[in-house]
């Protein structure tokens, strides 16, 4: 049986030393689905990932997962070490912006531009551009999950093959993530409203911005509950700041935080009236945004990265700058405008259907099959 090795910085929860569970982030969900495609092709997927503690070897849903320790600041070297151990076709599923020496005949995946922040120094951005030029030269194909990286590559890298960068947006299982009866009617199912923030609680995903927006929302609407539905990484400054804010907040009863499993997330959307995607940088085609839209939940999203591929402001959702006041104002407007919520619910669902996971699986199957035909292992 042929092996397809996926190299990534995280899959099984290496952040919190829980080597039997999947970390609840977009990257990890993506790799889980990709492993499913590989299994369905009759191939053997193996995930090689970094471990922030001891090395490990485990199995998750029939896929072998191998964790490697590494030195901080030496991500490129760590990926090169994993590649030496990996067998078969290699798919570099993250960290393409590091100066990795990629093995010939391999595929890379770019999950979005994660250096699109004004605070990132010009020298760092120049170094990233250099690393990506190397990636484009050495990798056979790079799968881009949004149009923004494809444009970036065309603007900064030199290559002749028009299929070098494959635009393959993220997807959603539209048969699993479906509108609830109340979303189709767009009527509150309880006294008051619920806003869900289906995001990993991290800086780039806009947790601080959303905490500031929550202050405005909780003050403006006494009938509002805000749920932060995402993972925290214990021991980080962000986790400590959020818990301090939550534990001491005078409106604590109207703030919730829970980490759902991937299979539980649709239950979270079913109870929500509005979903907020408050990313401030580093966003591809947001899985959370697609899931919310597929469930018919009206979306307020920031105009960052791949969110611009999904949300057309005023048509299928609200798209605003990554600013707490802009987010709060958009949510308040939606809470007061039932016809607009109904419109966003209907057109959001129609948008999600264009990103159905069946199409994604077919395209990834074709990409892998073609690479296996053309790939010749180096001597």
mmCIF file of C-alpha atoms in Angstrom:
data_model
loop_
_atom_site.group_PDB
_atom_site.id
_atom_site.type_symbol
_atom_site.label_atom_id
_atom_site.label_comp_id
_atom_site.label_asym_id
_atom_site.label_seq_id
_atom_site.Cartn_x
_atom_site.Cartn_y
_atom_site.Cartn_z
ATOM 1 C CA UNK A 1 0.000 0.000 0.000
ATOM 2 C CA UNK A 2 1.394 3.395 -0.993
ATOM 3 C CA UNK A 3 2.046 5.907 1.773
ATOM 4 C CA UNK A 4 1.193 9.601 1.745
ATOM 5 C CA UNK A 5 3.015 11.473 4.522
ATOM 6 C CA UNK A 6 1.587 14.745 5.820
ATOM 7 C CA UNK A 7 4.069 17.064 7.564
ATOM 8 C CA UNK A 8 2.627 19.711 9.900
ATOM 9 C CA UNK A 9 3.406 21.689 13.024
ATOM 10 C CA UNK A 10 0.310 20.327 14.821
ATOM 11 C CA UNK A 11 -2.459 17.750 14.501
ATOM 12 C CA UNK A 12 -2.903 15.724 17.684
ATOM 13 C CA UNK A 13 -2.973 18.209 20.578
ATOM 14 C CA UNK A 14 0.725 18.807 21.082
ATOM 15 C CA UNK A 15 0.025 22.212 22.617
ATOM 16 C CA UNK A 16 -1.607 20.811 25.752
ATOM 17 C CA UNK A 17 0.177 17.423 25.867
ATOM 18 C CA UNK A 18 -3.004 15.512 25.084
ATOM 19 C CA UNK A 19 -1.715 12.990 22.580
ATOM 20 C CA UNK A 20 -4.994 11.108 22.192
ATOM 21 C CA UNK A 21 -7.201 13.973 21.025
ATOM 22 C CA UNK A 22 -7.334 16.241 18.021
ATOM 23 C CA UNK A 23 -6.694 19.929 18.605
ATOM 24 C CA UNK A 24 -9.794 21.908 17.641
ATOM 25 C CA UNK A 25 -8.319 24.276 15.063
ATOM 26 C CA UNK A 26 -8.903 24.806 11.358
ATOM 27 C CA UNK A 27 -5.577 23.279 10.325
ATOM 28 C CA UNK A 28 -6.291 20.126 12.287
ATOM 29 C CA UNK A 29 -9.777 19.793 10.782
ATOM 30 C CA UNK A 30 -8.277 20.226 7.326
ATOM 31 C CA UNK A 31 -5.716 17.468 7.880
ATOM 32 C CA UNK A 32 -8.393 15.170 9.280
ATOM 33 C CA UNK A 33 -10.431 15.541 6.092
ATOM 34 C CA UNK A 34 -7.322 15.120 3.935
ATOM 35 C CA UNK A 35 -6.510 11.859 5.739
ATOM 36 C CA UNK A 36 -10.060 10.754 4.922
ATOM 37 C CA UNK A 37 -9.448 11.421 1.225
ATOM 38 C CA UNK A 38 -6.202 9.429 1.335
ATOM 39 C CA UNK A 39 -7.906 6.501 3.096
ATOM 40 C CA UNK A 40 -10.738 6.556 0.529
ATOM 41 C CA UNK A 41 -8.146 6.260 -2.265
ATOM 42 C CA UNK A 42 -6.864 3.027 -0.735
ATOM 43 C CA UNK A 43 -3.645 4.726 0.384
ATOM 44 C CA UNK A 44 -1.979 4.918 3.798
ATOM 45 C CA UNK A 45 -1.808 8.372 5.408
ATOM 46 C CA UNK A 46 0.793 9.069 8.084
ATOM 47 C CA UNK A 47 0.928 12.411 9.904
ATOM 48 C CA UNK A 48 4.309 13.708 11.086
ATOM 49 C CA UNK A 49 4.038 16.657 13.468
ATOM 50 C CA UNK A 50 6.044 18.699 15.922
ATOM 51 C CA UNK A 51 5.712 17.973 19.624
ATOM 52 C CA UNK A 52 6.189 20.713 22.181
ATOM 53 C CA UNK A 53 7.007 18.090 24.827
ATOM 54 C CA UNK A 54 8.292 14.521 24.367
ATOM 55 C CA UNK A 55 8.226 12.564 21.101
ATOM 56 C CA UNK A 56 5.207 10.300 20.667
ATOM 57 C CA UNK A 57 3.602 7.771 18.349
ATOM 58 C CA UNK A 58 -0.140 7.168 18.341
ATOM 59 C CA UNK A 59 -3.098 6.422 16.096
ATOM 60 C CA UNK A 60 -6.146 8.573 15.447
ATOM 61 C CA UNK A 61 -9.082 7.313 13.379
ATOM 62 C CA UNK A 62 -6.864 4.713 11.713
ATOM 63 C CA UNK A 63 -4.079 7.173 10.852
ATOM 64 C CA UNK A 64 -0.628 6.819 12.395
ATOM 65 C CA UNK A 65 0.602 10.053 13.971
ATOM 66 C CA UNK A 66 4.267 10.582 14.883
ATOM 67 C CA UNK A 67 5.393 13.499 17.039
ATOM 68 C CA UNK A 68 8.936 14.926 16.969
ATOM 69 C CA UNK A 69 10.573 17.223 19.489
ATOM 70 C CA UNK A 70 12.373 20.273 18.113
ATOM 71 C CA UNK A 71 14.258 23.370 19.171
ATOM 72 C CA UNK A 72 12.395 26.662 19.288
ATOM 73 C CA UNK A 73 13.340 28.868 16.387
ATOM 74 C CA UNK A 74 14.382 25.910 14.238
ATOM 75 C CA UNK A 75 11.146 25.006 12.491
ATOM 76 C CA UNK A 76 12.776 24.579 9.072
ATOM 77 C CA UNK A 77 15.296 22.124 10.472
ATOM 78 C CA UNK A 78 12.486 20.245 12.240
ATOM 79 C CA UNK A 79 10.511 19.838 9.001
ATOM 80 C CA UNK A 80 13.615 18.644 7.194
ATOM 81 C CA UNK A 81 14.186 16.029 9.915
ATOM 82 C CA UNK A 82 10.572 14.861 9.641
ATOM 83 C CA UNK A 83 10.921 14.637 5.856
ATOM 84 C CA UNK A 84 13.918 12.337 6.244
ATOM 85 C CA UNK A 85 11.808 9.901 8.249
ATOM 86 C CA UNK A 86 8.664 10.198 6.112
ATOM 87 C CA UNK A 87 7.828 7.741 3.354
ATOM 88 C CA UNK A 88 6.064 7.994 0.015
ATOM 89 C CA UNK A 89 4.494 11.158 -1.344
ATOM 90 C CA UNK A 90 5.127 14.112 0.975
ATOM 91 C CA UNK A 91 2.558 16.849 1.593
ATOM 92 C CA UNK A 92 3.912 19.829 3.532
ATOM 93 C CA UNK A 93 0.703 20.949 5.230
ATOM 94 C CA UNK A 94 1.987 24.039 7.046
ATOM 95 C CA UNK A 95 4.912 26.435 7.615
ATOM 96 C CA UNK A 96 5.777 27.047 3.941
ATOM 97 C CA UNK A 97 6.946 30.529 4.914
ATOM 98 C CA UNK A 98 9.951 29.010 6.688
ATOM 99 C CA UNK A 99 13.150 28.421 4.644
ATOM 100 C CA UNK A 100 12.634 24.662 4.418
ATOM 101 C CA UNK A 101 14.580 22.541 1.941
ATOM 102 C CA UNK A 102 11.679 20.654 0.411
ATOM 103 C CA UNK A 103 12.022 17.158 -0.969
ATOM 104 C CA UNK A 104 11.583 16.920 -4.746
ATOM 105 C CA UNK A 105 8.231 15.655 -5.990
ATOM 106 C CA UNK A 106 6.292 17.019 -3.009
ATOM 107 C CA UNK A 107 3.111 19.076 -2.587
ATOM 108 C CA UNK A 108 2.730 22.073 -0.284
ATOM 109 C CA UNK A 109 -0.381 23.663 1.233
ATOM 110 C CA UNK A 110 -0.689 27.357 2.075
ATOM 111 C CA UNK A 111 -3.555 27.997 4.486
ATOM 112 C CA UNK A 112 -3.495 31.753 4.020
ATOM 113 C CA UNK A 113 -1.181 34.690 4.461
ATOM 114 C CA UNK A 114 -0.272 34.899 8.140
ATOM 115 C CA UNK A 115 2.090 37.873 7.923
ATOM 116 C CA UNK A 116 -0.612 40.352 6.830
ATOM 117 C CA UNK A 117 -0.269 42.577 9.887
ATOM 118 C CA UNK A 118 1.183 46.069 10.066
ATOM 119 C CA UNK A 119 3.341 45.212 13.073
ATOM 120 C CA UNK A 120 5.334 42.607 11.118
ATOM 121 C CA UNK A 121 8.612 44.256 10.181
ATOM 122 C CA UNK A 122 9.537 44.809 6.551
ATOM 123 C CA UNK A 123 12.680 42.705 6.921
ATOM 124 C CA UNK A 124 10.609 39.773 8.151
ATOM 125 C CA UNK A 125 8.193 40.128 5.255
ATOM 126 C CA UNK A 126 11.102 40.231 2.815
ATOM 127 C CA UNK A 127 12.460 37.032 4.364
ATOM 128 C CA UNK A 128 9.075 35.359 3.973
ATOM 129 C CA UNK A 129 8.969 36.355 0.305
ATOM 130 C CA UNK A 130 12.400 34.771 -0.163
ATOM 131 C CA UNK A 131 11.250 31.574 1.561
ATOM 132 C CA UNK A 132 8.187 31.349 -0.658
ATOM 133 C CA UNK A 133 10.254 31.806 -3.792
ATOM 134 C CA UNK A 134 12.242 28.785 -2.614
ATOM 135 C CA UNK A 135 9.037 26.852 -1.959
ATOM 136 C CA UNK A 136 7.687 27.645 -5.425
ATOM 137 C CA UNK A 137 10.950 26.499 -7.007
ATOM 138 C CA UNK A 138 11.251 23.247 -5.046
ATOM 139 C CA UNK A 139 7.659 22.012 -4.654
ATOM 140 C CA UNK A 140 5.843 20.445 -7.610
ATOM 141 C CA UNK A 141 2.534 22.017 -6.617
ATOM 142 C CA UNK A 142 1.244 24.368 -3.928
ATOM 143 C CA UNK A 143 -2.412 24.154 -2.963
ATOM 144 C CA UNK A 144 -3.744 27.565 -1.904
ATOM 145 C CA UNK A 145 -6.903 27.698 0.205
ATOM 146 C CA UNK A 146 -7.729 31.260 -0.853
ATOM 147 C CA UNK A 147 -7.205 33.632 -3.770
ATOM 148 C CA UNK A 148 -5.037 36.006 -1.764
ATOM 149 C CA UNK A 149 -2.012 33.737 -1.529
ATOM 150 C CA UNK A 150 -2.373 32.822 -5.199
ATOM 151 C CA UNK A 151 -2.185 36.530 -6.058
ATOM 152 C CA UNK A 152 0.714 37.025 -3.634
ATOM 153 C CA UNK A 153 2.669 34.193 -5.265
ATOM 154 C CA UNK A 154 2.065 35.589 -8.735
ATOM 155 C CA UNK A 155 3.218 39.020 -7.555
ATOM 156 C CA UNK A 156 6.379 37.935 -5.707
ATOM 157 C CA UNK A 157 7.512 34.642 -7.293
ATOM 158 C CA UNK A 158 8.674 33.747 -10.784
ATOM 159 C CA UNK A 159 7.332 30.570 -12.379
ATOM 160 C CA UNK A 160 6.152 29.418 -15.803
ATOM 161 C CA UNK A 161 3.696 26.669 -14.863
ATOM 162 C CA UNK A 162 0.239 28.222 -14.642
ATOM 163 C CA UNK A 163 -0.902 25.240 -12.546
ATOM 164 C CA UNK A 164 1.944 25.627 -10.046
ATOM 165 C CA UNK A 165 -0.430 27.286 -7.567
ATOM 166 C CA UNK A 166 -3.706 25.347 -7.333
ATOM 167 C CA UNK A 167 -6.618 27.351 -5.933
ATOM 168 C CA UNK A 168 -8.587 24.852 -3.871
ATOM 169 C CA UNK A 169 -10.706 26.703 -1.298
ATOM 170 C CA UNK A 170 -11.642 25.151 2.011
ATOM 171 C CA UNK A 171 -14.972 23.384 2.249
ATOM 172 C CA UNK A 172 -17.891 22.507 4.478
ATOM 173 C CA UNK A 173 -20.039 19.406 4.800
ATOM 174 C CA UNK A 174 -23.364 20.975 3.859
ATOM 175 C CA UNK A 175 -25.252 17.785 4.752
ATOM 176 C CA UNK A 176 -23.918 17.895 8.296
ATOM 177 C CA UNK A 177 -23.967 21.649 8.833
ATOM 178 C CA UNK A 178 -27.570 22.494 7.986
ATOM 179 C CA UNK A 179 -29.923 25.274 9.071
ATOM 180 C CA UNK A 180 -32.019 24.481 12.089
ATOM 181 C CA UNK A 181 -35.754 25.011 11.941
ATOM 182 C CA UNK A 182 -35.427 28.249 13.876
ATOM 183 C CA UNK A 183 -32.747 29.604 11.540
ATOM 184 C CA UNK A 184 -35.013 29.035 8.548
ATOM 185 C CA UNK A 185 -37.669 31.051 10.342
ATOM 186 C CA UNK A 186 -35.102 33.372 11.873
ATOM 187 C CA UNK A 187 -37.003 33.676 15.121
ATOM 188 C CA UNK A 188 -35.429 33.613 18.591
ATOM 189 C CA UNK A 189 -36.004 30.264 20.283
ATOM 190 C CA UNK A 190 -35.660 31.742 23.739
ATOM 191 C CA UNK A 191 -35.761 35.030 25.551
ATOM 192 C CA UNK A 192 -32.883 37.068 24.202
ATOM 193 C CA UNK A 193 -30.188 36.404 21.622
ATOM 194 C CA UNK A 194 -26.966 34.434 21.393
ATOM 195 C CA UNK A 195 -23.828 35.510 19.537
ATOM 196 C CA UNK A 196 -21.259 32.797 18.893
ATOM 197 C CA UNK A 197 -17.539 33.354 18.260
ATOM 198 C CA UNK A 198 -16.460 30.000 16.740
ATOM 199 C CA UNK A 199 -12.746 30.677 16.871
ATOM 200 C CA UNK A 200 -9.645 29.321 18.501
ATOM 201 C CA UNK A 201 -8.968 31.850 21.267
ATOM 202 C CA UNK A 202 -5.745 33.350 19.957
ATOM 203 C CA UNK A 203 -4.456 36.807 19.119
ATOM 204 C CA UNK A 204 -4.567 36.494 15.321
ATOM 205 C CA UNK A 205 -8.114 35.103 15.470
ATOM 206 C CA UNK A 206 -9.208 38.349 17.100
ATOM 207 C CA UNK A 207 -9.868 37.285 20.678
ATOM 208 C CA UNK A 208 -8.746 40.616 22.169
ATOM 209 C CA UNK A 209 -10.727 42.546 19.565
ATOM 210 C CA UNK A 210 -13.795 40.442 20.323
ATOM 211 C CA UNK A 211 -13.411 40.899 24.072
ATOM 212 C CA UNK A 212 -13.486 44.666 23.482
ATOM 213 C CA UNK A 213 -16.501 44.319 21.177
ATOM 214 C CA UNK A 214 -18.209 42.178 23.828
ATOM 215 C CA UNK A 215 -17.902 45.031 26.316
ATOM 216 C CA UNK A 216 -19.891 47.263 23.968
ATOM 217 C CA UNK A 217 -22.417 44.575 23.092
ATOM 218 C CA UNK A 218 -23.129 43.483 26.658
ATOM 219 C CA UNK A 219 -23.652 47.098 27.682
ATOM 220 C CA UNK A 220 -25.893 47.888 24.708
ATOM 221 C CA UNK A 221 -28.060 44.746 24.922
ATOM 222 C CA UNK A 222 -29.181 43.238 28.200
ATOM 223 C CA UNK A 223 -30.827 40.358 26.291
ATOM 224 C CA UNK A 224 -27.573 39.109 24.786
ATOM 225 C CA UNK A 225 -25.326 36.114 25.577
ATOM 226 C CA UNK A 226 -21.892 35.845 23.939
ATOM 227 C CA UNK A 227 -20.333 32.418 23.582
ATOM 228 C CA UNK A 228 -16.635 31.979 22.815
ATOM 229 C CA UNK A 229 -16.646 28.537 21.203
ATOM 230 C CA UNK A 230 -12.999 27.660 20.779
ATOM 231 C CA UNK A 231 -9.840 26.183 22.217
ATOM 232 C CA UNK A 232 -7.520 27.923 24.671
ATOM 233 C CA UNK A 233 -3.859 26.983 24.899
ATOM 234 C CA UNK A 234 -3.049 26.683 28.591
ATOM 235 C CA UNK A 235 -0.100 28.685 29.879
ATOM 236 C CA UNK A 236 -0.251 31.376 27.199
ATOM 237 C CA UNK A 237 -0.704 35.086 27.897
ATOM 238 C CA UNK A 238 -3.907 35.064 25.838
ATOM 239 C CA UNK A 239 -5.415 32.247 27.921
ATOM 240 C CA UNK A 240 -4.470 33.984 31.163
ATOM 241 C CA UNK A 241 -5.876 37.328 29.977
ATOM 242 C CA UNK A 242 -9.152 35.792 28.810
ATOM 243 C CA UNK A 243 -9.705 33.864 32.035
ATOM 244 C CA UNK A 244 -8.970 36.925 34.157
ATOM 245 C CA UNK A 245 -11.403 38.994 32.066
ATOM 246 C CA UNK A 246 -14.061 36.308 32.240
ATOM 247 C CA UNK A 247 -13.694 35.486 35.951
ATOM 248 C CA UNK A 248 -13.962 39.116 37.045
ATOM 249 C CA UNK A 249 -16.520 40.400 34.536
ATOM 250 C CA UNK A 250 -19.691 41.920 36.084
ATOM 251 C CA UNK A 251 -21.762 40.350 33.261
ATOM 252 C CA UNK A 252 -20.103 36.958 33.644
ATOM 253 C CA UNK A 253 -23.455 35.155 33.504
ATOM 254 C CA UNK A 254 -23.875 36.350 29.924
ATOM 255 C CA UNK A 255 -20.416 35.214 28.764
ATOM 256 C CA UNK A 256 -19.679 31.571 27.982
ATOM 257 C CA UNK A 257 -16.565 29.733 26.874
ATOM 258 C CA UNK A 258 -16.486 26.137 25.715
ATOM 259 C CA UNK A 259 -14.229 24.035 23.509
ATOM 260 C CA UNK A 260 -16.423 21.859 21.320
ATOM 261 C CA UNK A 261 -15.278 18.736 19.555
ATOM 262 C CA UNK A 262 -15.475 18.886 15.767
ATOM 263 C CA UNK A 263 -18.551 16.687 15.807
ATOM 264 C CA UNK A 264 -20.296 18.924 18.366
ATOM 265 C CA UNK A 265 -19.858 22.235 16.557
ATOM 266 C CA UNK A 266 -23.099 22.025 14.607
ATOM 267 C CA UNK A 267 -24.950 21.978 17.944
ATOM 268 C CA UNK A 268 -23.260 25.265 18.833
ATOM 269 C CA UNK A 269 -24.369 26.886 15.580
ATOM 270 C CA UNK A 270 -27.931 25.602 16.054
ATOM 271 C CA UNK A 271 -28.226 27.689 19.218
ATOM 272 C CA UNK A 272 -26.767 30.898 17.760
ATOM 273 C CA UNK A 273 -28.483 33.917 16.223
ATOM 274 C CA UNK A 274 -25.309 35.561 14.862
ATOM 275 C CA UNK A 275 -21.765 34.295 14.305
ATOM 276 C CA UNK A 276 -18.780 36.644 14.520
ATOM 277 C CA UNK A 277 -15.469 35.907 12.785
ATOM 278 C CA UNK A 278 -13.248 38.680 14.239
ATOM 279 C CA UNK A 279 -9.873 37.734 12.694
ATOM 280 C CA UNK A 280 -7.243 40.514 12.631
ATOM 281 C CA UNK A 281 -4.657 38.694 10.467
ATOM 282 C CA UNK A 282 -3.672 35.209 9.251
ATOM 283 C CA UNK A 283 -6.914 33.939 7.758
ATOM 284 C CA UNK A 284 -7.487 31.593 4.835
ATOM 285 C CA UNK A 285 -10.895 30.385 3.694
ATOM 286 C CA UNK A 286 -12.338 30.245 7.184
ATOM 287 C CA UNK A 287 -13.860 26.876 8.057
ATOM 288 C CA UNK A 288 -15.803 28.460 10.909
ATOM 289 C CA UNK A 289 -17.270 31.077 8.597
ATOM 290 C CA UNK A 290 -18.323 28.407 6.083
ATOM 291 C CA UNK A 291 -19.851 26.254 8.825
ATOM 292 C CA UNK A 292 -21.859 29.153 10.218
ATOM 293 C CA UNK A 293 -23.110 30.149 6.769
ATOM 294 C CA UNK A 294 -23.978 26.545 5.942
ATOM 295 C CA UNK A 295 -26.043 26.396 9.150
ATOM 296 C CA UNK A 296 -27.905 29.541 8.120
ATOM 297 C CA UNK A 297 -26.404 31.638 10.912
ATOM 298 C CA UNK A 298 -25.994 35.304 9.833
ATOM 299 C CA UNK A 299 -22.298 36.208 9.828
ATOM 300 C CA UNK A 300 -20.335 39.320 10.807
ATOM 301 C CA UNK A 301 -16.775 38.872 9.539
ATOM 302 C CA UNK A 302 -13.721 41.077 9.241
ATOM 303 C CA UNK A 303 -12.258 41.979 5.841
ATOM 304 C CA UNK A 304 -9.130 39.877 6.377
ATOM 305 C CA UNK A 305 -7.599 37.253 4.076
ATOM 306 C CA UNK A 306 -9.874 34.590 2.675
ATOM 307 C CA UNK A 307 -12.945 36.006 4.414
ATOM 308 C CA UNK A 308 -13.121 38.384 1.463
ATOM 309 C CA UNK A 309 -13.668 35.332 -0.776
ATOM 310 C CA UNK A 310 -16.725 34.313 1.244
ATOM 311 C CA UNK A 311 -18.606 37.368 2.501
ATOM 312 C CA UNK A 312 -19.991 40.104 0.255
ATOM 313 C CA UNK A 313 -20.976 42.923 2.564
ATOM 314 C CA UNK A 314 -24.705 43.518 2.608
ATOM 315 C CA UNK A 315 -25.499 40.490 0.424
ATOM 316 C CA UNK A 316 -24.727 37.329 2.406
ATOM 317 C CA UNK A 317 -23.306 38.856 5.603
ATOM 318 C CA UNK A 318 -21.574 41.874 7.078
ATOM 319 C CA UNK A 319 -17.896 42.451 6.341
ATOM 320 C CA UNK A 320 -16.216 45.085 8.478
ATOM 321 C CA UNK A 321 -12.698 46.262 9.377
ATOM 322 C CA UNK A 322 -10.923 44.296 12.164
ATOM 323 C CA UNK A 323 -12.010 46.830 14.763
ATOM 324 C CA UNK A 324 -14.048 46.206 17.918
ATOM 325 C CA UNK A 325 -16.440 49.128 17.404
ATOM 326 C CA UNK A 326 -17.105 48.146 13.776
ATOM 327 C CA UNK A 327 -17.857 44.579 14.862
ATOM 328 C CA UNK A 328 -20.145 45.678 17.705
ATOM 329 C CA UNK A 329 -22.033 48.130 15.483
ATOM 330 C CA UNK A 330 -22.638 45.448 12.834
ATOM 331 C CA UNK A 331 -23.924 42.958 15.422
ATOM 332 C CA UNK A 332 -26.244 45.542 16.969
ATOM 333 C CA UNK A 333 -27.592 46.426 13.524
ATOM 334 C CA UNK A 334 -28.307 42.767 12.753
ATOM 335 C CA UNK A 335 -30.003 42.167 16.091
ATOM 336 C CA UNK A 336 -32.388 45.005 15.269
ATOM 337 C CA UNK A 337 -33.098 43.953 11.681
ATOM 338 C CA UNK A 338 -34.899 40.630 11.388
ATOM 339 C CA UNK A 339 -35.412 40.820 7.567
ATOM 340 C CA UNK A 340 -31.675 41.376 7.103
ATOM 341 C CA UNK A 341 -30.878 38.391 9.323
ATOM 342 C CA UNK A 342 -33.283 36.284 7.282
ATOM 343 C CA UNK A 343 -31.613 37.435 4.045
ATOM 344 C CA UNK A 344 -28.113 36.652 5.329
ATOM 345 C CA UNK A 345 -29.302 33.264 6.572
ATOM 346 C CA UNK A 346 -30.702 32.287 3.168
ATOM 347 C CA UNK A 347 -27.873 33.640 1.001
ATOM 348 C CA UNK A 348 -25.197 32.454 3.420
ATOM 349 C CA UNK A 349 -26.495 28.907 3.059
ATOM 350 C CA UNK A 350 -26.487 29.255 -0.751
ATOM 351 C CA UNK A 351 -22.892 30.495 -0.602
ATOM 352 C CA UNK A 352 -21.829 27.503 1.488
ATOM 353 C CA UNK A 353 -23.307 25.096 -1.058
ATOM 354 C CA UNK A 354 -20.722 26.325 -3.579
ATOM 355 C CA UNK A 355 -18.001 25.188 -1.140
ATOM 356 C CA UNK A 356 -19.447 21.734 -0.431
ATOM 357 C CA UNK A 357 -16.918 19.197 0.785
ATOM 358 C CA UNK A 358 -17.802 16.729 -1.965
ATOM 359 C CA UNK A 359 -16.181 19.002 -4.545
ATOM 360 C CA UNK A 360 -13.166 19.494 -2.295
ATOM 361 C CA UNK A 361 -12.669 15.754 -1.902
ATOM 362 C CA UNK A 362 -12.913 15.176 -5.656
ATOM 363 C CA UNK A 363 -10.318 17.846 -6.388
ATOM 364 C CA UNK A 364 -7.878 16.638 -3.726
ATOM 365 C CA UNK A 365 -8.271 13.066 -5.005
ATOM 366 C CA UNK A 366 -7.312 14.275 -8.472
ATOM 367 C CA UNK A 367 -4.322 16.274 -7.169
ATOM 368 C CA UNK A 368 -2.920 13.294 -5.234
ATOM 369 C CA UNK A 369 -3.596 10.806 -8.029
ATOM 370 C CA UNK A 370 -1.828 12.979 -10.585
ATOM 371 C CA UNK A 371 1.140 13.493 -8.293
ATOM 372 C CA UNK A 372 1.482 9.767 -7.641
ATOM 373 C CA UNK A 373 1.578 9.151 -11.397
ATOM 374 C CA UNK A 374 4.189 11.816 -12.119
ATOM 375 C CA UNK A 375 6.226 11.560 -8.903
ATOM 376 C CA UNK A 376 9.560 9.790 -9.154
ATOM 377 C CA UNK A 377 11.305 9.181 -5.821
ATOM 378 C CA UNK A 378 14.840 10.649 -5.746
ATOM 379 C CA UNK A 379 17.668 8.135 -5.963
#
